[in-house]
Tab-separated table of C-alpha atoms in Angstrom:
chain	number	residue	atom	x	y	z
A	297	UNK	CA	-6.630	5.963	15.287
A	298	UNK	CA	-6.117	2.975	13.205
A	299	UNK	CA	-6.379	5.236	9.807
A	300	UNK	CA	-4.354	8.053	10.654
A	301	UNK	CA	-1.287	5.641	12.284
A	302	UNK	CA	-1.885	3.895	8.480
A	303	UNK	CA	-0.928	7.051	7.395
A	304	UNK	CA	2.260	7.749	9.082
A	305	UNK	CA	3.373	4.417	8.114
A	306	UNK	CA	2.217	4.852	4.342
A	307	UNK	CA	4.368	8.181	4.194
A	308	UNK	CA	7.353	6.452	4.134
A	309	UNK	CA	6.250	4.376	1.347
A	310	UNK	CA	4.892	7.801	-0.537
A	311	UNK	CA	8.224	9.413	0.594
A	312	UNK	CA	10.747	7.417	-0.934
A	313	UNK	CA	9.265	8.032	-4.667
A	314	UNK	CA	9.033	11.913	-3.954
A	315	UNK	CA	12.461	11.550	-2.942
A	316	UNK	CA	13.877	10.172	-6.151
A	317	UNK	CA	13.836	13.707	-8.103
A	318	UNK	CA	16.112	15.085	-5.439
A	319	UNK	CA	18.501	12.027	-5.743
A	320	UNK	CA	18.583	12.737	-9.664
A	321	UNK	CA	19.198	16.386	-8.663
A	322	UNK	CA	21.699	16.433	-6.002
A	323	UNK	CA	23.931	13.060	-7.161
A	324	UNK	CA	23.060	12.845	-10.904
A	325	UNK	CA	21.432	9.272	-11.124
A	326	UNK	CA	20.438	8.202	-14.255
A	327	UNK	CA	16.684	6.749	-13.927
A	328	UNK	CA	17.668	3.001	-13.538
A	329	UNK	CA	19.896	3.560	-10.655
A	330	UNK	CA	17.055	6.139	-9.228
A	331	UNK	CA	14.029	3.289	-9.472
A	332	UNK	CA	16.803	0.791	-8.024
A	333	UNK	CA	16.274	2.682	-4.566
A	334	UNK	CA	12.379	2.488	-5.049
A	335	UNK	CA	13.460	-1.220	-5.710
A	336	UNK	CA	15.910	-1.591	-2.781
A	337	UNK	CA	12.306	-0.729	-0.271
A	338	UNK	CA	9.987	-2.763	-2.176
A	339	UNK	CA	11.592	-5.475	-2.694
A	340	UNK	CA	12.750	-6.322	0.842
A	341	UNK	CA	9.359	-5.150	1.729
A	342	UNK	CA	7.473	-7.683	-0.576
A	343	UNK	CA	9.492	-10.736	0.842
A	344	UNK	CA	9.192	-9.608	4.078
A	345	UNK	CA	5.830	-9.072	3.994
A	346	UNK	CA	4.090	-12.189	3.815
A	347	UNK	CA	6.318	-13.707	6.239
A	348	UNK	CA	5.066	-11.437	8.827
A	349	UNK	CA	1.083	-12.309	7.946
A	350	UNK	CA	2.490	-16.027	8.653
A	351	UNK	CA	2.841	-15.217	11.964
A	352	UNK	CA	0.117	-12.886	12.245
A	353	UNK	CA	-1.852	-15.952	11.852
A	354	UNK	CA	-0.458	-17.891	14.208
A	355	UNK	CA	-0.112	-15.268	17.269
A	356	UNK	CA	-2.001	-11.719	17.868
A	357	UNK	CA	1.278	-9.401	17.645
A	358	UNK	CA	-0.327	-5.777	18.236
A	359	UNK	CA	2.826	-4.770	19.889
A	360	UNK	CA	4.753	-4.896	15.420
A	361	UNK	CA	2.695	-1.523	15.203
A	362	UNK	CA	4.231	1.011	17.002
A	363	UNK	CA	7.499	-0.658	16.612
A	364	UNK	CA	7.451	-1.306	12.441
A	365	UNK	CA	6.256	2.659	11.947
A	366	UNK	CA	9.560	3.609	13.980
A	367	UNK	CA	11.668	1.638	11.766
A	368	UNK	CA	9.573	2.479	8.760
A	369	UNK	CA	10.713	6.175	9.438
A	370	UNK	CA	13.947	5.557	10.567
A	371	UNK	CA	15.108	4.063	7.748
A	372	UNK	CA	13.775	7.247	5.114
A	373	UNK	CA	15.066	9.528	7.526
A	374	UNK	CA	18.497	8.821	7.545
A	375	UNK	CA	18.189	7.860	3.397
A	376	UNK	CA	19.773	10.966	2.817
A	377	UNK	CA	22.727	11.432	5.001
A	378	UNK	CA	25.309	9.594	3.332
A	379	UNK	CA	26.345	9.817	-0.258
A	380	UNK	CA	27.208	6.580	-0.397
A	381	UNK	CA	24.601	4.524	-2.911
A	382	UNK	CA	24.750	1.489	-1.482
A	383	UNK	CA	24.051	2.899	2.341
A	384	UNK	CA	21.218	4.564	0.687
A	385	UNK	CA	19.767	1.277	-0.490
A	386	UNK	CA	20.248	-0.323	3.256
A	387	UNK	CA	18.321	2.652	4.887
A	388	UNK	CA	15.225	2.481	2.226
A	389	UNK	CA	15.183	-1.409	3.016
A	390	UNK	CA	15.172	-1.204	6.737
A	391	UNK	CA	12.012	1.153	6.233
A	392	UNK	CA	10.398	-1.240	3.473
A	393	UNK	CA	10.587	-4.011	6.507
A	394	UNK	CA	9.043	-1.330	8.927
A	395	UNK	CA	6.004	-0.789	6.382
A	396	UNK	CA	6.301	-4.828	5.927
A	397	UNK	CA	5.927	-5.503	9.132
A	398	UNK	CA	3.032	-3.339	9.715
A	399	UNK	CA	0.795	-3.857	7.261
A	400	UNK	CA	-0.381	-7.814	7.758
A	401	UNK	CA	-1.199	-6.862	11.636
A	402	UNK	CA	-2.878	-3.820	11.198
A	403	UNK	CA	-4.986	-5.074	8.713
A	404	UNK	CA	-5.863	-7.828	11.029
A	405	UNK	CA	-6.849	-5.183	13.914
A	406	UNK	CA	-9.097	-3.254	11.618
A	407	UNK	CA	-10.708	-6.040	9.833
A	408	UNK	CA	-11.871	-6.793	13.934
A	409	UNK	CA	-12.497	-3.372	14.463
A	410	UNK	CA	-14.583	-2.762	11.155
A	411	UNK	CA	-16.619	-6.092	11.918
A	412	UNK	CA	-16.371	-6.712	8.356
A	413	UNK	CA	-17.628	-3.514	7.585
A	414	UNK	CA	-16.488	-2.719	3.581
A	415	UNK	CA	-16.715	0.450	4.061
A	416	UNK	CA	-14.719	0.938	7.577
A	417	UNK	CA	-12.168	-0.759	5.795
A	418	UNK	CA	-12.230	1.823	2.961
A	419	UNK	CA	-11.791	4.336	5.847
A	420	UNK	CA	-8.700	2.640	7.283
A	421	UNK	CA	-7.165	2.586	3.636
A	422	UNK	CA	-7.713	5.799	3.119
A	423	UNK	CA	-5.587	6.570	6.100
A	424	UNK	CA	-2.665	5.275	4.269
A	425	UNK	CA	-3.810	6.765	0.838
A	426	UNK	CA	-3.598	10.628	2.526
A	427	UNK	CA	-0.194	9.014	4.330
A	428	UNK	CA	1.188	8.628	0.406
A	429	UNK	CA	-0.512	11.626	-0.778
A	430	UNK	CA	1.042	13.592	1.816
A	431	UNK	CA	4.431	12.415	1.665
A	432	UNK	CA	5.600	14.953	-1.724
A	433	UNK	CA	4.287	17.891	0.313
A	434	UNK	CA	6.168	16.730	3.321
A	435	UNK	CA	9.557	15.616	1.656
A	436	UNK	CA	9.649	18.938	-0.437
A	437	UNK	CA	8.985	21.062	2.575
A	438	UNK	CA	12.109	19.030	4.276
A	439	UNK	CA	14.434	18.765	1.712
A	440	UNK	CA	13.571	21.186	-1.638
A	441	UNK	CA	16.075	24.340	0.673
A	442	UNK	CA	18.431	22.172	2.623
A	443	UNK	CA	19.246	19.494	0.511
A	444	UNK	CA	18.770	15.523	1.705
A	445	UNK	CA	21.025	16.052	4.585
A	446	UNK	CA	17.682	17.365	6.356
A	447	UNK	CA	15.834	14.066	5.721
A	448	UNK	CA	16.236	13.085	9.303
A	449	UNK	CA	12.880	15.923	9.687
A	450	UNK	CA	10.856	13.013	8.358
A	451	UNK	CA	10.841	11.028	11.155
A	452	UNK	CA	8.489	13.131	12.546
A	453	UNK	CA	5.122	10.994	10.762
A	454	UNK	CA	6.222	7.914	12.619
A	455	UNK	CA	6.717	9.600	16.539
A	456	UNK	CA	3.051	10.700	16.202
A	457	UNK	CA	2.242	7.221	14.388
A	458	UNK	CA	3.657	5.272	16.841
A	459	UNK	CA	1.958	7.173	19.580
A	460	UNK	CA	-1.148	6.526	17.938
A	461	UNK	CA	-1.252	2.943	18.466
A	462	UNK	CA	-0.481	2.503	21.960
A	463	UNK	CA	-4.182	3.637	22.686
A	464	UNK	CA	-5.077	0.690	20.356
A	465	UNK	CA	-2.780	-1.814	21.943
A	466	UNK	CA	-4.328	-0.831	25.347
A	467	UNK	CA	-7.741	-1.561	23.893
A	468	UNK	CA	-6.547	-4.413	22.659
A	469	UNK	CA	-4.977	-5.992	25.252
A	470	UNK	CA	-7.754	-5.228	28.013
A	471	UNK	CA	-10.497	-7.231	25.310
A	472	UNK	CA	-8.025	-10.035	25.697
A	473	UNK	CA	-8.067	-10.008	29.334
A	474	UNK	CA	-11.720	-9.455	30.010
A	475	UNK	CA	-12.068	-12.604	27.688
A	476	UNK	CA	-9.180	-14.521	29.443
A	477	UNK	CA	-7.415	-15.036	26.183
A	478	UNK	CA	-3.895	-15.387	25.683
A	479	UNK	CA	-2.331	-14.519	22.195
A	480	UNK	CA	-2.566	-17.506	20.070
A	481	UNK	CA	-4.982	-17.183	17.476
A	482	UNK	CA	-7.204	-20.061	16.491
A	483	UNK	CA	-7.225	-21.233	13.181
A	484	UNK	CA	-9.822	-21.528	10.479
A	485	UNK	CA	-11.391	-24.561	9.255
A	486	UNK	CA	-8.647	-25.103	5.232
A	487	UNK	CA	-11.819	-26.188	3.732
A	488	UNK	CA	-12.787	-23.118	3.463
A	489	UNK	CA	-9.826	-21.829	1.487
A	490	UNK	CA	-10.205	-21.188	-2.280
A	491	UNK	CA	-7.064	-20.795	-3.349
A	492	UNK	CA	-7.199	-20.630	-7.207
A	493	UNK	CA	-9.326	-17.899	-6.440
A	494	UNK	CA	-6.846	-15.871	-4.580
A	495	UNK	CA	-4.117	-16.926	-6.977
A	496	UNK	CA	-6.221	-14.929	-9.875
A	497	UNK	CA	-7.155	-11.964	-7.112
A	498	UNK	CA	-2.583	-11.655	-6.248
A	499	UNK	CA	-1.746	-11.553	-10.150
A	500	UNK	CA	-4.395	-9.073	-10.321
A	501	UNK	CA	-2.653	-7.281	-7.625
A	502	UNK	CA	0.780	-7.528	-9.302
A	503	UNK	CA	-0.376	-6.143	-12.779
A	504	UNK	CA	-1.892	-3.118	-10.680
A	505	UNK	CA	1.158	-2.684	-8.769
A	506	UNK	CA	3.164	-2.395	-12.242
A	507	UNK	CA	0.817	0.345	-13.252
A	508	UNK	CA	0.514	2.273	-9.816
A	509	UNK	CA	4.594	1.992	-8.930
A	510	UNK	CA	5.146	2.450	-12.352
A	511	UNK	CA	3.596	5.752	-12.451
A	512	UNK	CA	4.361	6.486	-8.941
A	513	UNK	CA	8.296	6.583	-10.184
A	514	UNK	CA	8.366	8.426	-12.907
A	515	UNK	CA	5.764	10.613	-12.421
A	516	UNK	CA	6.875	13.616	-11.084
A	517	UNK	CA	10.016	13.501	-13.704
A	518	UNK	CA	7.267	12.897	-16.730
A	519	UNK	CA	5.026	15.695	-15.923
A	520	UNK	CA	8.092	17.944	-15.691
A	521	UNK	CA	9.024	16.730	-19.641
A	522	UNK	CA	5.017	17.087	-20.568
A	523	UNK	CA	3.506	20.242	-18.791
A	524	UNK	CA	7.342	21.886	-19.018
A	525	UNK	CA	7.120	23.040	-15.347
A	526	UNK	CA	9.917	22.956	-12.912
A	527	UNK	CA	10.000	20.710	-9.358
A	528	UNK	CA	6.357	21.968	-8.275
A	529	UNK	CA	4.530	20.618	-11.508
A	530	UNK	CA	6.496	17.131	-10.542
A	531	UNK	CA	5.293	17.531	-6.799
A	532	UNK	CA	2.010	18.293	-7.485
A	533	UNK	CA	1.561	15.613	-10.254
A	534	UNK	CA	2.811	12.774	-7.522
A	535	UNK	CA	0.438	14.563	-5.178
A	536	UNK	CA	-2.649	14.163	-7.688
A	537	UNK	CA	-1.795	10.397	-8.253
A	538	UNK	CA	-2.018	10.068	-3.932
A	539	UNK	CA	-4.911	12.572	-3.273
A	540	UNK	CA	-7.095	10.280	-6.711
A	541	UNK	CA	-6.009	7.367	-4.066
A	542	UNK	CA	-7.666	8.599	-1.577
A	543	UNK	CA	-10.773	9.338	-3.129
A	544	UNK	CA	-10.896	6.259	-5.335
A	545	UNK	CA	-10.436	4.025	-1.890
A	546	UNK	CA	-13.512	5.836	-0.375
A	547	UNK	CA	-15.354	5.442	-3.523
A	548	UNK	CA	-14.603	1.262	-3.598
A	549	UNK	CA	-15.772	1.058	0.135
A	550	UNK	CA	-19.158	2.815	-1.076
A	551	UNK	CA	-19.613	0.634	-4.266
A	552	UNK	CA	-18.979	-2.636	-2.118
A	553	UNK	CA	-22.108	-1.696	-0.249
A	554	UNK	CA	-24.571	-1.686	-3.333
A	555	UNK	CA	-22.512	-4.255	-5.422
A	556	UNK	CA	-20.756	-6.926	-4.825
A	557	UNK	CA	-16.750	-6.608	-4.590
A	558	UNK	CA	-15.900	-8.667	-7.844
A	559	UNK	CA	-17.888	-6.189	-9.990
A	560	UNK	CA	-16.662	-3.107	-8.670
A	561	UNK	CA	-12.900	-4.579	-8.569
A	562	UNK	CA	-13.729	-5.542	-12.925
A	563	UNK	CA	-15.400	-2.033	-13.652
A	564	UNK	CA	-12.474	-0.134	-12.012
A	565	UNK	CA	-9.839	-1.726	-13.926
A	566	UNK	CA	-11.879	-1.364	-17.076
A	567	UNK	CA	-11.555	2.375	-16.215
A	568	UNK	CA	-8.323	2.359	-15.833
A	569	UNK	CA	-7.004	1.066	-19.479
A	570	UNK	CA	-8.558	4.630	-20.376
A	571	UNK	CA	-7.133	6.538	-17.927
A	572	UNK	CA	-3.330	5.464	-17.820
A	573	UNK	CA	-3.705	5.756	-21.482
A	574	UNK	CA	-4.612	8.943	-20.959
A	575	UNK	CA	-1.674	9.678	-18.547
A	576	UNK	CA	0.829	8.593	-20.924
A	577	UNK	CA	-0.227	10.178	-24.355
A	578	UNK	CA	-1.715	13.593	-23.540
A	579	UNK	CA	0.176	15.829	-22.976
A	580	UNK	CA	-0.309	19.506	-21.277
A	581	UNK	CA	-1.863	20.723	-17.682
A	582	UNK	CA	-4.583	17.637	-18.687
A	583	UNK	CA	-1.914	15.216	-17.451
A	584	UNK	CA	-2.944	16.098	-14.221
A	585	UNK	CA	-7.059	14.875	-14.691
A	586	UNK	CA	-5.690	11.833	-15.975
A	587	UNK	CA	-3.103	10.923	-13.175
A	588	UNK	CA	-6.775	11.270	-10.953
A	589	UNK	CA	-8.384	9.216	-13.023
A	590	UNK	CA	-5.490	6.830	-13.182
A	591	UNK	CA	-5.229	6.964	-9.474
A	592	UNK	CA	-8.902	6.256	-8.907
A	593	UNK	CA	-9.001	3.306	-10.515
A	594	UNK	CA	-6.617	1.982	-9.242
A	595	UNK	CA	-7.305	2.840	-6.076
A	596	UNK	CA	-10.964	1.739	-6.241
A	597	UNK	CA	-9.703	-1.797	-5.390
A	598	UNK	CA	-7.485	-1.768	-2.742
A	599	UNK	CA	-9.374	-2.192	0.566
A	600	UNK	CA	-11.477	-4.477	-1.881
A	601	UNK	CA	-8.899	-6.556	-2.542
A	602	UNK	CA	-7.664	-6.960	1.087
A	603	UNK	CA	-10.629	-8.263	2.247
A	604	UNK	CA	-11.706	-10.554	-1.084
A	605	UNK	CA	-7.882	-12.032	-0.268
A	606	UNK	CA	-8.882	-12.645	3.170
A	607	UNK	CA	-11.983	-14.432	2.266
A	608	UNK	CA	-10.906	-16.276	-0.347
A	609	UNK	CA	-7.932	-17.547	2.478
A	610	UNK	CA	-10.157	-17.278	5.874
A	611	UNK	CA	-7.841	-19.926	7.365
A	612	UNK	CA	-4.566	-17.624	6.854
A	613	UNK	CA	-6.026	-13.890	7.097
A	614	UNK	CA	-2.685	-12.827	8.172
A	615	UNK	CA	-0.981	-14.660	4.973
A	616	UNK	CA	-3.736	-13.252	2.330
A	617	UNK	CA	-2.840	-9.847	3.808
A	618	UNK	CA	0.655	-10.041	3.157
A	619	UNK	CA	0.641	-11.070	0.207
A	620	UNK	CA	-2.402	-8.539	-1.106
A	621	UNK	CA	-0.661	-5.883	0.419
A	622	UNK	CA	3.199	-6.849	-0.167
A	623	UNK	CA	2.073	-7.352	-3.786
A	624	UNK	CA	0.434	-3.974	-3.722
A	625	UNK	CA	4.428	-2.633	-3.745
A	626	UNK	CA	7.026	-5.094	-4.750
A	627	UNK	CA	5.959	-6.129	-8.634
A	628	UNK	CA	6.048	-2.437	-9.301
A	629	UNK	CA	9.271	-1.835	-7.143
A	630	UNK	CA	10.503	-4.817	-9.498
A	631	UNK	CA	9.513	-3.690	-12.455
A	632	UNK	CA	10.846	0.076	-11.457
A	633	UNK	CA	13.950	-0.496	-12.767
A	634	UNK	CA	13.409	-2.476	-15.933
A	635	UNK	CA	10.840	1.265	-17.048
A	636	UNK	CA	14.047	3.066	-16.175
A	637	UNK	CA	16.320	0.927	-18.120
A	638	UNK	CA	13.808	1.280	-21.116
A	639	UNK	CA	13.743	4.995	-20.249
A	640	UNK	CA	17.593	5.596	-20.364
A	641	UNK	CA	17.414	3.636	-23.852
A	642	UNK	CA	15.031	5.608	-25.444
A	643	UNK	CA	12.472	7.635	-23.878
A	644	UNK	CA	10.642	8.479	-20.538
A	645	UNK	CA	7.389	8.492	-22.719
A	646	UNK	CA	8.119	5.325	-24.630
A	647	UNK	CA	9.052	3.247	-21.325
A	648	UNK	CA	5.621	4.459	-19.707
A	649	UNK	CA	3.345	2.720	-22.858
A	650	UNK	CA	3.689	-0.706	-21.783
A	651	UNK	CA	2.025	0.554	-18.348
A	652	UNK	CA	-1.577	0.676	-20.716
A	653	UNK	CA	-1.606	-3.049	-20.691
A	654	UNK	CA	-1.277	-3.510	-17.051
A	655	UNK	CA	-5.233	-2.544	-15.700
A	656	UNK	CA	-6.538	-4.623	-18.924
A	657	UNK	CA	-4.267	-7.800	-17.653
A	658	UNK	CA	-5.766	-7.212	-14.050
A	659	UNK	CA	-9.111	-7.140	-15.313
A	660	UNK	CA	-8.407	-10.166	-17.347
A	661	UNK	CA	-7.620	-11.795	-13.646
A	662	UNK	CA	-10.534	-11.346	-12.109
A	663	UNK	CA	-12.941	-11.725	-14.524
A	664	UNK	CA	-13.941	-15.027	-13.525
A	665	UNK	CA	-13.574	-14.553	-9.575
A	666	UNK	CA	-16.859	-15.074	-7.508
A	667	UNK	CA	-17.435	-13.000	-4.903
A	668	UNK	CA	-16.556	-15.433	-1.943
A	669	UNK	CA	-18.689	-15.911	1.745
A	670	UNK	CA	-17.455	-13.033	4.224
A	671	UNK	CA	-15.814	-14.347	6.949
A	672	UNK	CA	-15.687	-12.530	9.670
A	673	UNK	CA	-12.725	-11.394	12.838
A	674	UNK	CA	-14.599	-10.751	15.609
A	675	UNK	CA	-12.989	-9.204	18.996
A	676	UNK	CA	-12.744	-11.432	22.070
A	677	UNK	CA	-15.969	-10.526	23.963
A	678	UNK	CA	-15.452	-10.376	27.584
A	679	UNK	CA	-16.488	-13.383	30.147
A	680	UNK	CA	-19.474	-13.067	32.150
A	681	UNK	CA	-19.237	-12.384	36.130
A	682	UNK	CA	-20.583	-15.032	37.891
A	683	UNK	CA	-23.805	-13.915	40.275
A	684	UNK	CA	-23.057	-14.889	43.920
């Protein structure tokens, strides 16, 4: 339940790239003031994010996940409605804080519910990898007739999301009870912390996100300039770089369990140098096995990455998963619209190069990391009766 509730919450994240074509289409924006609304959800996401794993660590809040994927698809479904830019930009930022809010407490409730488990938490990324894949296929089936004045038929993900995780907070709560716990959670012993480590492991995860949102952008818009196909090449091209995701996040969890996280994490991003290269300077229907390539790799350390940050920081779990995660988005929401700038100056193709360099600085990152001690979450285990 956990994984597929990840993915109605990481729809809304897939959902407002796939809508920036149709913005381009219907009101004419040039591609900086397109990536600014992929900006205007990251960015609000990636402050708010970590502020929500501060208090993640300091009380259990399982109540933020229903709740955050209703505002997550509130805010995307009424994106379209009004013409007006700047409304446009307050809608996609109300749903960046419903993804912000979720993401640093669910990753908390799986990391109990895997039991450390690399490759459970593989599973519950992948949830949120099919969520983004998805989200092309569902905006285009919305909005490709009607226009965005029917984006308020994408609030659909987050009803059945949100329903999703009350059968989790029941769970949660009666573990609680049986244990007679109340919400606080207690802290882990600082000493533990290795914080240069998960300095290296975050500008990792920035350089990635500059590759990943980078791509994730533009690329529906650069396949239509390289493969010379209409809206569907674009859709499908965005769906490729999701459904790689998916299978690259599977693949990471499976690795973990022969090798150790650090290796896996190095070797992926060595991968992907190739592979955006690829992306960028072929051109023709073989744009498409690169964007899988590309997406793989990338995606091979995700979950790894959530759970090295969280044992590099065992005393603030909640904190390493904000920031892991709210890096994840923001850097490359950041760096959206400096590409589109670039783009506008000179050329969709030319913008995209300096994306190359981005795995290769990741791997750079990491290449000294250790793989750190797991630490693990474990659910409140209930009190014994007492025998008359």
């Amino acid at each position: 339940m956990l994984s597929v509730g990840h993915g109605c919450v990481d729809v809304y994240q897939g959902s407002v790239a796939a809508l920036i074509p149709f913005f381009v289409a219907e009101r004419s924006y040039a591609y900086a003031v397109a990536s600014g609304i992929v900006l205007a959800a990251s960015l609000l996401s990636s402050v708010a994010q970590p502020f929500f794993g501060v208090l993640t660590d300091r009380w259990a809040l399982p109540w933020l996940l229903p709740v955050s994927t209703l505002l997550g698809g509130a805010g995307v479904a009424l994106s379209g409605l009004s013409g007006s830019y700047g409304l446009t930009l307050v809608f996609v930022a109300v749903s960046g804080v419903g993804v912000a809010a979720y993401h640093p407490e669910s990753a908390r409730v799986a990391r109990i519910a895997s039991q450390g488990s690399h490759t459970a938490m593989g599973w519950f990324s992948l949830g949120g990898n099919i969520g983004f894949a998805a989200a092309p296929f569902m905006v285009t089936a919305a909005v490709a007739t009607g226009g965005l004045r029917l984006t308020p038929l994408l609030i659909l993900p987050a009803t059945v999301g949100s329903v999703l995780c009350l059968p989790v907070l029941r769970a949660l709560a009666r573990a609680e009870t049986a244990a007679g716990r109340g919400s606080p959670v207690p802290p882990a012993k600082r000493e533990h912390d290795d914080t240069r480590s998960f300095v290296k492991l975050s500008c990792a995860v920035a350089f990635r996100s500059v590759a990943f949102m980078g791509l994730s952008t533009f690329i529906a818009l650069y396949a239509r300039q390289r493969t010379g196909g209409g809206t569907t090449s674009g859709t499908v091209a965005l769906s490729v770089l999701y459904l790689g995701g998916a299978v690259g996040t599977v693949l990471g969890g499976r690795l973990a369990t022969r090798f150790d996280r650090v290796a896996v994490v190095r070797g992926a991003y060595l991968a992907g140098i190739v592979a955006v290269a690829g992306t960028v300077l072929v051109p023709g229907p073989v744009l498409y096995l690169f964007v899988a390539l590309t997406s793989a790799s990338l995606y091979v350390p995700f979950s790894l990455q959530v759970t090295l940050g969280q044992d590099y920081l065992p005393s603030r779990m909640g904190t390493a998963s904000g920031v892991t995660l709210g890096l994840a988005v923001s850097v490359g929401g950041v760096a959206g619209p400096l590409i589109g700038a670039l783009a506008d100056a000179t050329s969709l193709r030319t913008a995209l190069l300096p994306l190359i360099l981005m795995p290769g600085l990741a791997c750079l990152m990491v290449s000294t990391l250790r793989e750190p001690p797991v630490h693990r979450l474990v659910a409140p285990e209930p009190v014994p009766e007492r025998q008359p």
